[in-house]
PDB file of C-alpha atoms in Angstrom:
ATOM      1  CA  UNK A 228       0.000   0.000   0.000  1.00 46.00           C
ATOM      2  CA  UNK A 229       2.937   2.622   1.043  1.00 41.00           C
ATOM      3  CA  UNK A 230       4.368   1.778  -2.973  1.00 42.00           C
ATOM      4  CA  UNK A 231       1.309   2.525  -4.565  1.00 42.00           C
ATOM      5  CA  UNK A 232       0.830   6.213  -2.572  1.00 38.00           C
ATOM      6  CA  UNK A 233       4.340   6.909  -3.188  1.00 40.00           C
ATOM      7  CA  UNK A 234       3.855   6.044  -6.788  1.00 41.00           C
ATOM      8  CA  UNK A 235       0.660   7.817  -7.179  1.00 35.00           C
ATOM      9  CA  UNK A 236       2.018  10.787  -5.536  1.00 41.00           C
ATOM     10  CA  UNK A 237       5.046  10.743  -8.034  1.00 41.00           C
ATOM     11  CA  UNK A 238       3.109  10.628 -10.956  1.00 36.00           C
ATOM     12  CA  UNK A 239       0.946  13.855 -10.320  1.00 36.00           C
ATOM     13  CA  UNK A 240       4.432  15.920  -8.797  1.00 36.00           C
ATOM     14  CA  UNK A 241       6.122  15.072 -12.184  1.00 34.00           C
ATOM     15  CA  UNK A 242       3.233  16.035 -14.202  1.00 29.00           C
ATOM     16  CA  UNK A 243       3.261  19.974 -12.558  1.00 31.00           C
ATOM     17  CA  UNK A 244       6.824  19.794 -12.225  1.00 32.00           C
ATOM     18  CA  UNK A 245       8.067  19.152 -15.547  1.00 28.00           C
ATOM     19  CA  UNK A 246       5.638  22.408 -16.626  1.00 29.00           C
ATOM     20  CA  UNK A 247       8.520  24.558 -14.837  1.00 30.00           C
ATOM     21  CA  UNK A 248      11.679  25.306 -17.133  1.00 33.00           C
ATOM     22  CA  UNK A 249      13.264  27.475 -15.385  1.00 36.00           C
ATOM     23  CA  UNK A 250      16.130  26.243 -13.032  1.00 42.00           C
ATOM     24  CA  UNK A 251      15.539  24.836  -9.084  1.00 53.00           C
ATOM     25  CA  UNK A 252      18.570  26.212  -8.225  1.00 65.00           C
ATOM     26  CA  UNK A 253      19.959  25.237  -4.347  1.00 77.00           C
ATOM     27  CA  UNK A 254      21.389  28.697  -3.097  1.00 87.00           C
ATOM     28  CA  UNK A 255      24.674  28.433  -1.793  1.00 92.00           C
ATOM     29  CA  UNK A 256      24.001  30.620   1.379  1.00 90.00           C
ATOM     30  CA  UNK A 257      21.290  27.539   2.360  1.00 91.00           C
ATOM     31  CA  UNK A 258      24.954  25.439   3.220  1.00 94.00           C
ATOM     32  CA  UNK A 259      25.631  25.821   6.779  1.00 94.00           C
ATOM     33  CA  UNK A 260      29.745  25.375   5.879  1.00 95.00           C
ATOM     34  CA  UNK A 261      30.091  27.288   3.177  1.00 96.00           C
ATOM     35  CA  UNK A 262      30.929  31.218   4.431  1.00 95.00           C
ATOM     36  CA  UNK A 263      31.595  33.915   1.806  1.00 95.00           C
ATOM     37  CA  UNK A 264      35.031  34.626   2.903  1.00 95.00           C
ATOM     38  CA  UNK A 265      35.910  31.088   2.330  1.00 96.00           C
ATOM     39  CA  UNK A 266      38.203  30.838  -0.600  1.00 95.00           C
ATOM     40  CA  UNK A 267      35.787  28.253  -2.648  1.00 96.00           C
ATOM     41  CA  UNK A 268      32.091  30.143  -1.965  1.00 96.00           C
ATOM     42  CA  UNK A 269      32.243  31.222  -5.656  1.00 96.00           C
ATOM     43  CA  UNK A 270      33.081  27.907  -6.642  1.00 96.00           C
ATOM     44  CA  UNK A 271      30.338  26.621  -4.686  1.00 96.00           C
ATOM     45  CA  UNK A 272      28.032  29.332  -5.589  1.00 95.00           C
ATOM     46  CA  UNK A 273      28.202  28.164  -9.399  1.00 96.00           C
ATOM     47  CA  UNK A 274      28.156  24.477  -9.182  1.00 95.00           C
ATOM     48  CA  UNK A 275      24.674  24.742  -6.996  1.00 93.00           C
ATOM     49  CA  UNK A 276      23.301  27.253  -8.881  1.00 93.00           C
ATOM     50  CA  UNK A 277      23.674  25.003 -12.534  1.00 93.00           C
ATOM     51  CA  UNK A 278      23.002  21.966  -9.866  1.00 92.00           C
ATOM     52  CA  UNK A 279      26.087  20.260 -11.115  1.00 95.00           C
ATOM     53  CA  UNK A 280      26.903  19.731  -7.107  1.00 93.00           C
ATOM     54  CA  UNK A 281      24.444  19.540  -3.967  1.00 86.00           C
ATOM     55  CA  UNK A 282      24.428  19.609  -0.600  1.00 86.00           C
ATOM     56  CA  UNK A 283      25.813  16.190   1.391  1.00 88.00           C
ATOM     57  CA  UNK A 284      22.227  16.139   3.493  1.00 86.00           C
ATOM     58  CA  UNK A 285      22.046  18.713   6.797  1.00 86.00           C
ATOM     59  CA  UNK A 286      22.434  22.007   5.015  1.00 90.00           C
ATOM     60  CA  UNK A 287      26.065  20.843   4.781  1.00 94.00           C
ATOM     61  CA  UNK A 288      27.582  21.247   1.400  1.00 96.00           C
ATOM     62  CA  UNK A 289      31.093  19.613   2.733  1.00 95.00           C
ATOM     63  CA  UNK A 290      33.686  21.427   0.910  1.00 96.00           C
ATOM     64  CA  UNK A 291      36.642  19.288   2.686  1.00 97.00           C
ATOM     65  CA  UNK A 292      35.195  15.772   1.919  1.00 96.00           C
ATOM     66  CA  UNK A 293      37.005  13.633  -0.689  1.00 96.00           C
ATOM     67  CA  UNK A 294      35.736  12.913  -3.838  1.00 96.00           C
ATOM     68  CA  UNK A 295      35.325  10.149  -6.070  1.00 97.00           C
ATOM     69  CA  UNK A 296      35.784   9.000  -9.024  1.00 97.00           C
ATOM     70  CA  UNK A 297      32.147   7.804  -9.606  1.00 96.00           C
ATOM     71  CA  UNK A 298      31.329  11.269  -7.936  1.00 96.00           C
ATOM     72  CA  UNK A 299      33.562  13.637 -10.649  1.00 98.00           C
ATOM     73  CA  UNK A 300      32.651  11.636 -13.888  1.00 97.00           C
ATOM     74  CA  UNK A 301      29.174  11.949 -12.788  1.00 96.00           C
ATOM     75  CA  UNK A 302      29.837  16.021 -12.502  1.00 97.00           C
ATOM     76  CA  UNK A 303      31.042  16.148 -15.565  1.00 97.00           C
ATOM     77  CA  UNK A 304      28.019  13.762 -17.067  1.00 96.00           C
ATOM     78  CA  UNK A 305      25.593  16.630 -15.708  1.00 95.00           C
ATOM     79  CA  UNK A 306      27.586  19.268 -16.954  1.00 96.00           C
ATOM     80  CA  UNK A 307      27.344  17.892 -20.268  1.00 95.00           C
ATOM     81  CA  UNK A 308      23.389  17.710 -19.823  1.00 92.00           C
ATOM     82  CA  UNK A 309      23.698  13.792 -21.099  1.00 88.00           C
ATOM     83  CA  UNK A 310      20.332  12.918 -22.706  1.00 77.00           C
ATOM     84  CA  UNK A 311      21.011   9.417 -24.100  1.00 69.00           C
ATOM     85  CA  UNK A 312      23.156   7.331 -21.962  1.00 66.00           C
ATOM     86  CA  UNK A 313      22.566   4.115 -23.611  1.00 73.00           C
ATOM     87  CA  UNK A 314      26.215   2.809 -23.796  1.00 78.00           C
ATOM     88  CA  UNK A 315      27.365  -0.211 -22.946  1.00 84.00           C
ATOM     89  CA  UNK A 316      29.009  -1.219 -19.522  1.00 88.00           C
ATOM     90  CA  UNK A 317      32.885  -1.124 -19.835  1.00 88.00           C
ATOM     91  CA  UNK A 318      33.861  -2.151 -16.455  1.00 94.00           C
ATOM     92  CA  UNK A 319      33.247  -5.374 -13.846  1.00 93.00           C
ATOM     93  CA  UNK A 320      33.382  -3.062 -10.892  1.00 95.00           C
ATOM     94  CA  UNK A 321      30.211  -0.731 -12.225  1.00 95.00           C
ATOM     95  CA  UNK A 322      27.144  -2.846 -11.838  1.00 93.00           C
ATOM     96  CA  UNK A 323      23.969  -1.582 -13.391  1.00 91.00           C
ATOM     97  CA  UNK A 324      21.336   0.504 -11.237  1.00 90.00           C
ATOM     98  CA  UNK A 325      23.753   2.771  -9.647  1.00 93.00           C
ATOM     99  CA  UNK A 326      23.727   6.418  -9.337  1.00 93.00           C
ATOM    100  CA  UNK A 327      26.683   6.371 -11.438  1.00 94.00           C
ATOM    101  CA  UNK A 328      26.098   3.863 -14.031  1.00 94.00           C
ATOM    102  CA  UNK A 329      24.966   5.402 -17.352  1.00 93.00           C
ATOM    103  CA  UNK A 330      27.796   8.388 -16.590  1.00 95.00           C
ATOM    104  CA  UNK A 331      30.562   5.766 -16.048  1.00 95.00           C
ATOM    105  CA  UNK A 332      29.377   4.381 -19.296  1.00 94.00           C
ATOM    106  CA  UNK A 333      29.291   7.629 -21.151  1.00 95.00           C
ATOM    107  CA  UNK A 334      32.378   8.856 -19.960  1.00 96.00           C
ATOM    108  CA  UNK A 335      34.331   5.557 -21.105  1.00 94.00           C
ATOM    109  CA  UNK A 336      31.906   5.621 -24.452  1.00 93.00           C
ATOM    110  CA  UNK A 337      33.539   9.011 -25.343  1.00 95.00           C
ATOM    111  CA  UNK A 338      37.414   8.254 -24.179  1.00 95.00           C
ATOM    112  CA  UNK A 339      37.008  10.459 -20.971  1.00 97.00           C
ATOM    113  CA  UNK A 340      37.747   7.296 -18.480  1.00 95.00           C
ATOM    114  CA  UNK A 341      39.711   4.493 -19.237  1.00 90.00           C
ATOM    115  CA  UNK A 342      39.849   2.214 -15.971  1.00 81.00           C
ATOM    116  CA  UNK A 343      42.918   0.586 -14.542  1.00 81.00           C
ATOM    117  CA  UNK A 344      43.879  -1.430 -17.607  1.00 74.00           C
ATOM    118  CA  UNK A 345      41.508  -4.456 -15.911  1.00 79.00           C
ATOM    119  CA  UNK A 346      38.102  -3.609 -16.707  1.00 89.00           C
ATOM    120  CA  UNK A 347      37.733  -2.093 -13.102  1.00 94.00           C
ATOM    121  CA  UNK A 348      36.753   1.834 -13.038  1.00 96.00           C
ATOM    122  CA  UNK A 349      37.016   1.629  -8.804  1.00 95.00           C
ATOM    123  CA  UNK A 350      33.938   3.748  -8.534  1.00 96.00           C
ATOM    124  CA  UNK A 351      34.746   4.144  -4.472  1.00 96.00           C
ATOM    125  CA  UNK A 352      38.249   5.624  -5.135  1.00 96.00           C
ATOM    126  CA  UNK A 353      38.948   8.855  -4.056  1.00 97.00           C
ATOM    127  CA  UNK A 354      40.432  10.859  -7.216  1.00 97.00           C
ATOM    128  CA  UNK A 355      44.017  12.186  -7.215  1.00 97.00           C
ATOM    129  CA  UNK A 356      44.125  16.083  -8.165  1.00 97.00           C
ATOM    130  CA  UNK A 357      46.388  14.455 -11.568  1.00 97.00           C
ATOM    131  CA  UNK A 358      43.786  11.637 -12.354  1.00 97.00           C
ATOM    132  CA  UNK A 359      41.311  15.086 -12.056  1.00 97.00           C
ATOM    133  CA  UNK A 360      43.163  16.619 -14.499  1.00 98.00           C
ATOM    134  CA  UNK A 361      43.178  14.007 -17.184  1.00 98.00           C
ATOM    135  CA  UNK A 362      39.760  13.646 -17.065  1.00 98.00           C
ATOM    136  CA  UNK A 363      38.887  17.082 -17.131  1.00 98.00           C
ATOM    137  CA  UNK A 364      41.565  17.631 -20.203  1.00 98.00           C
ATOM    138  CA  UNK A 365      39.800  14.782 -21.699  1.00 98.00           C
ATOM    139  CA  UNK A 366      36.280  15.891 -20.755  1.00 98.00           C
ATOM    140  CA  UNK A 367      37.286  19.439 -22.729  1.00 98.00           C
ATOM    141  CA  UNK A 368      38.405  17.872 -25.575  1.00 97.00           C
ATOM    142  CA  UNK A 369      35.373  15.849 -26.446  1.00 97.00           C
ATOM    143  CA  UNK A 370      33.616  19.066 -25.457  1.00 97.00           C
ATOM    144  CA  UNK A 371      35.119  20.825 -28.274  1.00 96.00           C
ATOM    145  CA  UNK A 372      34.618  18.640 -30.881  1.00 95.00           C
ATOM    146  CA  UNK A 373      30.843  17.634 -29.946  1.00 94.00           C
ATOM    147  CA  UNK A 374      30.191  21.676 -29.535  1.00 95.00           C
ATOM    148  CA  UNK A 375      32.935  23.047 -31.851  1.00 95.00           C
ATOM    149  CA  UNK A 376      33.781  25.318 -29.149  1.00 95.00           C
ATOM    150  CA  UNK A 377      37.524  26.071 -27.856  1.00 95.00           C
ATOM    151  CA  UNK A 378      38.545  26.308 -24.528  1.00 96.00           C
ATOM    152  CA  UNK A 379      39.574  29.597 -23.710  1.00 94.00           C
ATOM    153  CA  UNK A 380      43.855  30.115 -22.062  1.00 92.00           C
ATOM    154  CA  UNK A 381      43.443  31.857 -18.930  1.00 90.00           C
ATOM    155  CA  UNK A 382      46.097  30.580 -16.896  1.00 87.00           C
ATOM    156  CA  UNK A 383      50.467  30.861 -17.327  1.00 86.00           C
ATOM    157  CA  UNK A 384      52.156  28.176 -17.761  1.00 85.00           C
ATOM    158  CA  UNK A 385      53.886  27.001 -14.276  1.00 89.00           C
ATOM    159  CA  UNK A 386      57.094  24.633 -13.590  1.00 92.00           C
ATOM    160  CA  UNK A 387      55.931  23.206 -10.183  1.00 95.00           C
ATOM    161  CA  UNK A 388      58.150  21.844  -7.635  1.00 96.00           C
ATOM    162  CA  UNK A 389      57.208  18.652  -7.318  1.00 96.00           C
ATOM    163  CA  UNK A 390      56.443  18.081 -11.194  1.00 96.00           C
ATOM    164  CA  UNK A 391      58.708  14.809 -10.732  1.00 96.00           C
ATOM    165  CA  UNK A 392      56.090  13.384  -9.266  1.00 97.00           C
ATOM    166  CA  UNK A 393      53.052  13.686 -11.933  1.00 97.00           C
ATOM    167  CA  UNK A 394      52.864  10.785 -13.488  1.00 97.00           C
ATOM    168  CA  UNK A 395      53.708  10.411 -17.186  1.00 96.00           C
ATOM    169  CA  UNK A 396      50.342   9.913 -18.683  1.00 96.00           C
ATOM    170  CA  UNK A 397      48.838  12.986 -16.619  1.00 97.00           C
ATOM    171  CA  UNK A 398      51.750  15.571 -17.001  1.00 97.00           C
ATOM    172  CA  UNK A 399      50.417  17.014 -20.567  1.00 97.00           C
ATOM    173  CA  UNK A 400      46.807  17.529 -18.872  1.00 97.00           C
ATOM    174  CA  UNK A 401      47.725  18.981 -15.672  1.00 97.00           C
ATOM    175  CA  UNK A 402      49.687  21.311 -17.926  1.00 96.00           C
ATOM    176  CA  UNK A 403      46.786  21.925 -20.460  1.00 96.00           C
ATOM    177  CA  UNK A 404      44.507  22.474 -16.973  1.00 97.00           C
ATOM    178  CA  UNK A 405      46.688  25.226 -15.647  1.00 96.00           C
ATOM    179  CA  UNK A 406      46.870  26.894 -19.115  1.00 95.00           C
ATOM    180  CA  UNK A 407      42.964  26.869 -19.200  1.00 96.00           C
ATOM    181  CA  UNK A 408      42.934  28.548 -15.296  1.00 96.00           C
ATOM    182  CA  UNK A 409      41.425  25.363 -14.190  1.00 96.00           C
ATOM    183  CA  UNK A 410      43.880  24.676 -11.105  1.00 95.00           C
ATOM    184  CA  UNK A 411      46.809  26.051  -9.769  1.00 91.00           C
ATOM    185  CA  UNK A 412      49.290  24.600  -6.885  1.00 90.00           C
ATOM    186  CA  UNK A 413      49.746  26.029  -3.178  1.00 90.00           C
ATOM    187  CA  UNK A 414      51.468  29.286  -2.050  1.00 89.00           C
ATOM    188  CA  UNK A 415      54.584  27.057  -2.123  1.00 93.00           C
ATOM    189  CA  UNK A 416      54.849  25.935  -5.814  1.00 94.00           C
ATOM    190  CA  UNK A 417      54.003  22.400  -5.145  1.00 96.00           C
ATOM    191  CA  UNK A 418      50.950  20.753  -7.256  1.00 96.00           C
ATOM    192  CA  UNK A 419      50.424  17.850  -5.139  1.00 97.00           C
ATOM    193  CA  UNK A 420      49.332  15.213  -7.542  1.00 97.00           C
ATOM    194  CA  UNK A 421      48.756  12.028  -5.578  1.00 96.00           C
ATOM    195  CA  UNK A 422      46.297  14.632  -3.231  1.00 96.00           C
ATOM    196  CA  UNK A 423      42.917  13.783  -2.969  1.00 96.00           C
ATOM    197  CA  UNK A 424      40.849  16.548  -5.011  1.00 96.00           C
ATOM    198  CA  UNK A 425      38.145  17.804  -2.016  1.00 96.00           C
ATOM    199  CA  UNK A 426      34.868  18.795  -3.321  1.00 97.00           C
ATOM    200  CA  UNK A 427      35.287  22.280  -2.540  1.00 97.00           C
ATOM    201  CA  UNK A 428      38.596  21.920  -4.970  1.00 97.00           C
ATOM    202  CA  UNK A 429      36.229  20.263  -7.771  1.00 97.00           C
ATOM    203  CA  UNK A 430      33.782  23.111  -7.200  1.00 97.00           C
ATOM    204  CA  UNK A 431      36.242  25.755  -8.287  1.00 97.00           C
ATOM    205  CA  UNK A 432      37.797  23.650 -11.111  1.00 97.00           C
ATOM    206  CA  UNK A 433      34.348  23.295 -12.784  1.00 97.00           C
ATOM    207  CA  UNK A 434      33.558  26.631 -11.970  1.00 97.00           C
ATOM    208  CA  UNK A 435      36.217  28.251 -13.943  1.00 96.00           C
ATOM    209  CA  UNK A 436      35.162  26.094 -17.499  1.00 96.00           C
ATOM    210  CA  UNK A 437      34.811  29.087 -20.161  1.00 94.00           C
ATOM    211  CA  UNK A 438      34.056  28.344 -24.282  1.00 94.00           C
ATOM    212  CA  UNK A 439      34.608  30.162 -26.805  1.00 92.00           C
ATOM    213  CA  UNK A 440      33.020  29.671 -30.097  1.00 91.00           C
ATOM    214  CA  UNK A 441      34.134  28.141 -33.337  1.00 89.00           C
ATOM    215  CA  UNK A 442      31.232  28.720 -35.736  1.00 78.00           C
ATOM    216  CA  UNK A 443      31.629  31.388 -38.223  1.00 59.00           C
ATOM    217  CA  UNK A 444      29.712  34.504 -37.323  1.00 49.00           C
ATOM    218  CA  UNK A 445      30.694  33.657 -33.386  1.00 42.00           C
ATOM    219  CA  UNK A 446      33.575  34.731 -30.995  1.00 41.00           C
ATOM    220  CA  UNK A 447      36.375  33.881 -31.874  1.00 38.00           C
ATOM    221  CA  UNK A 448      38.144  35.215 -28.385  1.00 37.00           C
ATOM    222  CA  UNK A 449      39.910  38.052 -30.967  1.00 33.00           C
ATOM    223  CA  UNK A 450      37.089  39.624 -32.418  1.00 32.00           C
ATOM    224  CA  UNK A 451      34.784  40.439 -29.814  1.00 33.00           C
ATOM    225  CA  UNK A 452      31.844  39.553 -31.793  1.00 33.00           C
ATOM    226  CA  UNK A 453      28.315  38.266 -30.467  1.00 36.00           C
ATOM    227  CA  UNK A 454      28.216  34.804 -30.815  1.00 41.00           C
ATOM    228  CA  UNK A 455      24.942  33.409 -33.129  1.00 41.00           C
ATOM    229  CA  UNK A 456      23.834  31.206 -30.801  1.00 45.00           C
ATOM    230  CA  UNK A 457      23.974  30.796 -26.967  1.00 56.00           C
ATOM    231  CA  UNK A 458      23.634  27.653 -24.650  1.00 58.00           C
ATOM    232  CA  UNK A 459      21.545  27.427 -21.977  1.00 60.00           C
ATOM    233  CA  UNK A 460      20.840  25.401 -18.462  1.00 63.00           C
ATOM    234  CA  UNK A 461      18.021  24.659 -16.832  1.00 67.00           C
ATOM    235  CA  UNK A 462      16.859  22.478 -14.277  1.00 70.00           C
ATOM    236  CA  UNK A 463      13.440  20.379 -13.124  1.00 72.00           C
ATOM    237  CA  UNK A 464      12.794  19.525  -9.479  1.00 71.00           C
ATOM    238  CA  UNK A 465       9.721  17.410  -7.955  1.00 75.00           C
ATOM    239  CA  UNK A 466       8.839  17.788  -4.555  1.00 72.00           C
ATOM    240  CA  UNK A 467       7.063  13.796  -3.458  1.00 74.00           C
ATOM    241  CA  UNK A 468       5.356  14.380  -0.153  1.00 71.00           C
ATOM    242  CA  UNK A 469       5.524  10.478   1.362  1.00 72.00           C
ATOM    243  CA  UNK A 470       3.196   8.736   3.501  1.00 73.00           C
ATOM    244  CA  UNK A 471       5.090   9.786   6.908  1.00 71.00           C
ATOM    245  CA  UNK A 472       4.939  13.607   5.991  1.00 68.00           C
ATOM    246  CA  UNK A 473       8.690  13.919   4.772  1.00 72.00           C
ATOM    247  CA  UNK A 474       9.647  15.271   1.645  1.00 70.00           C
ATOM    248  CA  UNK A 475      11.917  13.527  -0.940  1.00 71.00           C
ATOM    249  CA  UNK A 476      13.171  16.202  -3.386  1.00 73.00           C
ATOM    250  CA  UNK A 477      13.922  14.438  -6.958  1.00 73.00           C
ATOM    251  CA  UNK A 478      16.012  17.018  -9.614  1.00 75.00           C
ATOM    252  CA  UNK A 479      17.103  16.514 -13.292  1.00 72.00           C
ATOM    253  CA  UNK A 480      19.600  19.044 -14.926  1.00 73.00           C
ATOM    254  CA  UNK A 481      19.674  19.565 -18.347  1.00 63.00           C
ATOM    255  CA  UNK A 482      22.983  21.509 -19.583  1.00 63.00           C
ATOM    256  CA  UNK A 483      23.563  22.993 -23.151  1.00 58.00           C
ATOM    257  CA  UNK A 484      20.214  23.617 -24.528  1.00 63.00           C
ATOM    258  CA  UNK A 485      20.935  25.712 -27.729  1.00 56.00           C
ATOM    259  CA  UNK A 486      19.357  28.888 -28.258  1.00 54.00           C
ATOM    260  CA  UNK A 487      19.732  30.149 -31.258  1.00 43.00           C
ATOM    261  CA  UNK A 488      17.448  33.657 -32.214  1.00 40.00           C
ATOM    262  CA  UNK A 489      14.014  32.078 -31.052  1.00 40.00           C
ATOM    263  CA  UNK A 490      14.696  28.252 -31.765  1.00 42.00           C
ATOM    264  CA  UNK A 491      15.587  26.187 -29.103  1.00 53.00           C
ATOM    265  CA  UNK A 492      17.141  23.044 -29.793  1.00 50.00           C
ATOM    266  CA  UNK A 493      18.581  19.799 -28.226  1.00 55.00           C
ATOM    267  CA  UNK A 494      16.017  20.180 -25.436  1.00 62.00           C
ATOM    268  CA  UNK A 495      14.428  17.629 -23.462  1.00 63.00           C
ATOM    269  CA  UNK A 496      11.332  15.886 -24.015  1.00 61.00           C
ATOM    270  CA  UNK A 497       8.422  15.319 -21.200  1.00 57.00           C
ATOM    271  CA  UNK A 498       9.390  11.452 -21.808  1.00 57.00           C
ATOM    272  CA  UNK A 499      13.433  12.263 -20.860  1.00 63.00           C
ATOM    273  CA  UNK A 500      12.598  14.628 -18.118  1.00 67.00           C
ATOM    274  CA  UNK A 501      10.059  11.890 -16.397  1.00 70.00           C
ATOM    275  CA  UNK A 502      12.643   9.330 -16.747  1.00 66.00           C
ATOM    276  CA  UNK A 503      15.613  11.131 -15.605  1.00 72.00           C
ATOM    277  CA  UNK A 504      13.277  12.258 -12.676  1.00 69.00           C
ATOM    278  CA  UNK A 505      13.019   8.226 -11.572  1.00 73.00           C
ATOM    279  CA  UNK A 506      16.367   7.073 -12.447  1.00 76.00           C
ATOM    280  CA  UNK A 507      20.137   7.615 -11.204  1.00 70.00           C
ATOM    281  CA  UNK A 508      20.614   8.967  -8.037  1.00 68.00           C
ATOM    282  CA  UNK A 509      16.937   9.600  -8.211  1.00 69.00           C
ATOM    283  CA  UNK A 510      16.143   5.942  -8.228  1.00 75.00           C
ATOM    284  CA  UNK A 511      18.165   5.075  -5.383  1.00 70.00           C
ATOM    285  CA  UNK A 512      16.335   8.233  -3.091  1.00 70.00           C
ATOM    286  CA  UNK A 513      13.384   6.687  -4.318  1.00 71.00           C
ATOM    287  CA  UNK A 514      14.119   3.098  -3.382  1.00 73.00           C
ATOM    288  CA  UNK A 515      15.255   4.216   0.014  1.00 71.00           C
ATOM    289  CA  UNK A 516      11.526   5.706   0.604  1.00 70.00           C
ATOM    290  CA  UNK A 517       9.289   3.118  -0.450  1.00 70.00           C
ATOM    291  CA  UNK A 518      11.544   0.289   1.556  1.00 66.00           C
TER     292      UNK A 518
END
């Protein structure tokens, strides 16, 4: 009896919630440990206002905690504003269901991850601020190509202390990720690349993604001319009111929607944004309810 309210309850929040394009953004001042002095509140600020990050649970948005590798690929996977994530699984270690799944299998669809040479991904494993880096440089570069957009240089080009240490496959992307602005290394000159990347690090890395156009009649990052078309974010958010009074909030971002004059293009349907509403992460909230 408890499934079928929750279901029927689900059914009529999607139907009024999907009606609402414009974003359900979390406001960063709503995270008890997030202070505007603090050196990544901008970085926070952005990432929960495109919901590409949310809050841990508590009001807490826990800018110190480690992140993971299933937890940064699926970032990037909402940045991206996925629609069809159909792929195939690559890896033993990612079983289907998960949170994580279909951005695992995007990201190693497109070349962005490539495992640990044994068909494992290690989901659980807290990323290194290098193994960041690669996937980030990799992220961009499918980016580019799928959008023709560019990147945009905003950083100098740095020597760091302890560059001996970067290991050999990561070195060109931590490079290409300074020269972007994306990261830098401490006061001291060290880059740290076996460190665990916090999320209050990822947060600011993400934040500080700029394109520049490719398309003729566009910026060029020279020219100063208004690009033809602009991209656009939005987000949906259904509020299910359960049997015992609490409230389960269920969200699905969509990233990239191209505006171009009045036509809008690569939007999502009612069909996507009622699946994406009951699947992922959302799945798993909504498993945790009804059992």
């Amino acid at each position: 009896m408890k499934k079928q309210v929750v279901s029927a309850c689900l059914v009529g929040t999607m139907l009024m919630s999907t009606m609402a394009v414009p974003a359900m953004a979390v406001s960063v001042d709503s995270f008890s440990d997030v202070n505007k002095n603090d050196w990544f509140y901008p970085g926070v600020q952005y990432v929960a206002e495109k919901d590409y990050m949310i809050g841990v649970g508590g009001d807490r948005f826990a800018p110190a905690m480690e992140m993971t590798r299933s937890m940064f690929v699926t970032i990037l996977y909402r940045i991206e504003g996925v629609k069809d994530a159909s792929q195939k699984n690559q890896f033993k270690d990612v079983p289907d269901g998960t949170w994580y799944t279909q951005a695992v299998n995007w990201a190693a669809a497109n070349g962005i991850v490539e495992g640990n040479g044994a068909d494992m991904f290690l989901p659980d494993q807290t990323i290194t601020r290098q193994d960041m880096c690669t996937m980030m440089a990799r992220y961009i570069a499918y980016h580019e190509k799928k959008h023709d957009v560019t990147h945009e240089k905003k950083g100098q080009a740095k020597t760091f202390a302890d560059e001996a240490q970067i290991s050999s496959y990561a070195l060109e992307a931590v490079k290409n990720c300074v020269s972007w602005g994306l990261i830098e290394g401490n006061d001291l000159g060290y880059f740290m690349p076996k460190g665990t990347a916090s999320r209050a690090e990822v947060a600011t890395v993400v934040s500080r993604l700029s394109w520049k156009s490719n398309s003729t009649g566009g910026s060029t990052g020279g020219g100063g001319t208004t690009p033809t078309s602009e991209m656009a974010d939005y987000g949906v958010k259904a509020a299910l009111k359960l049997p015992n009074g609490r409230v389960l909030d269920l969200t699905a971002a969509y990233n990239n929607v191209t505006v171009n004059g009045g036509t809008v293009s690569n939007d999502a349907t009612f069909g996507t944004v009622a699946n994406d509403l009951v699947t992922g992460e959302n799945a798993k909230a909504l498993k945790n309810a009804i059992t």
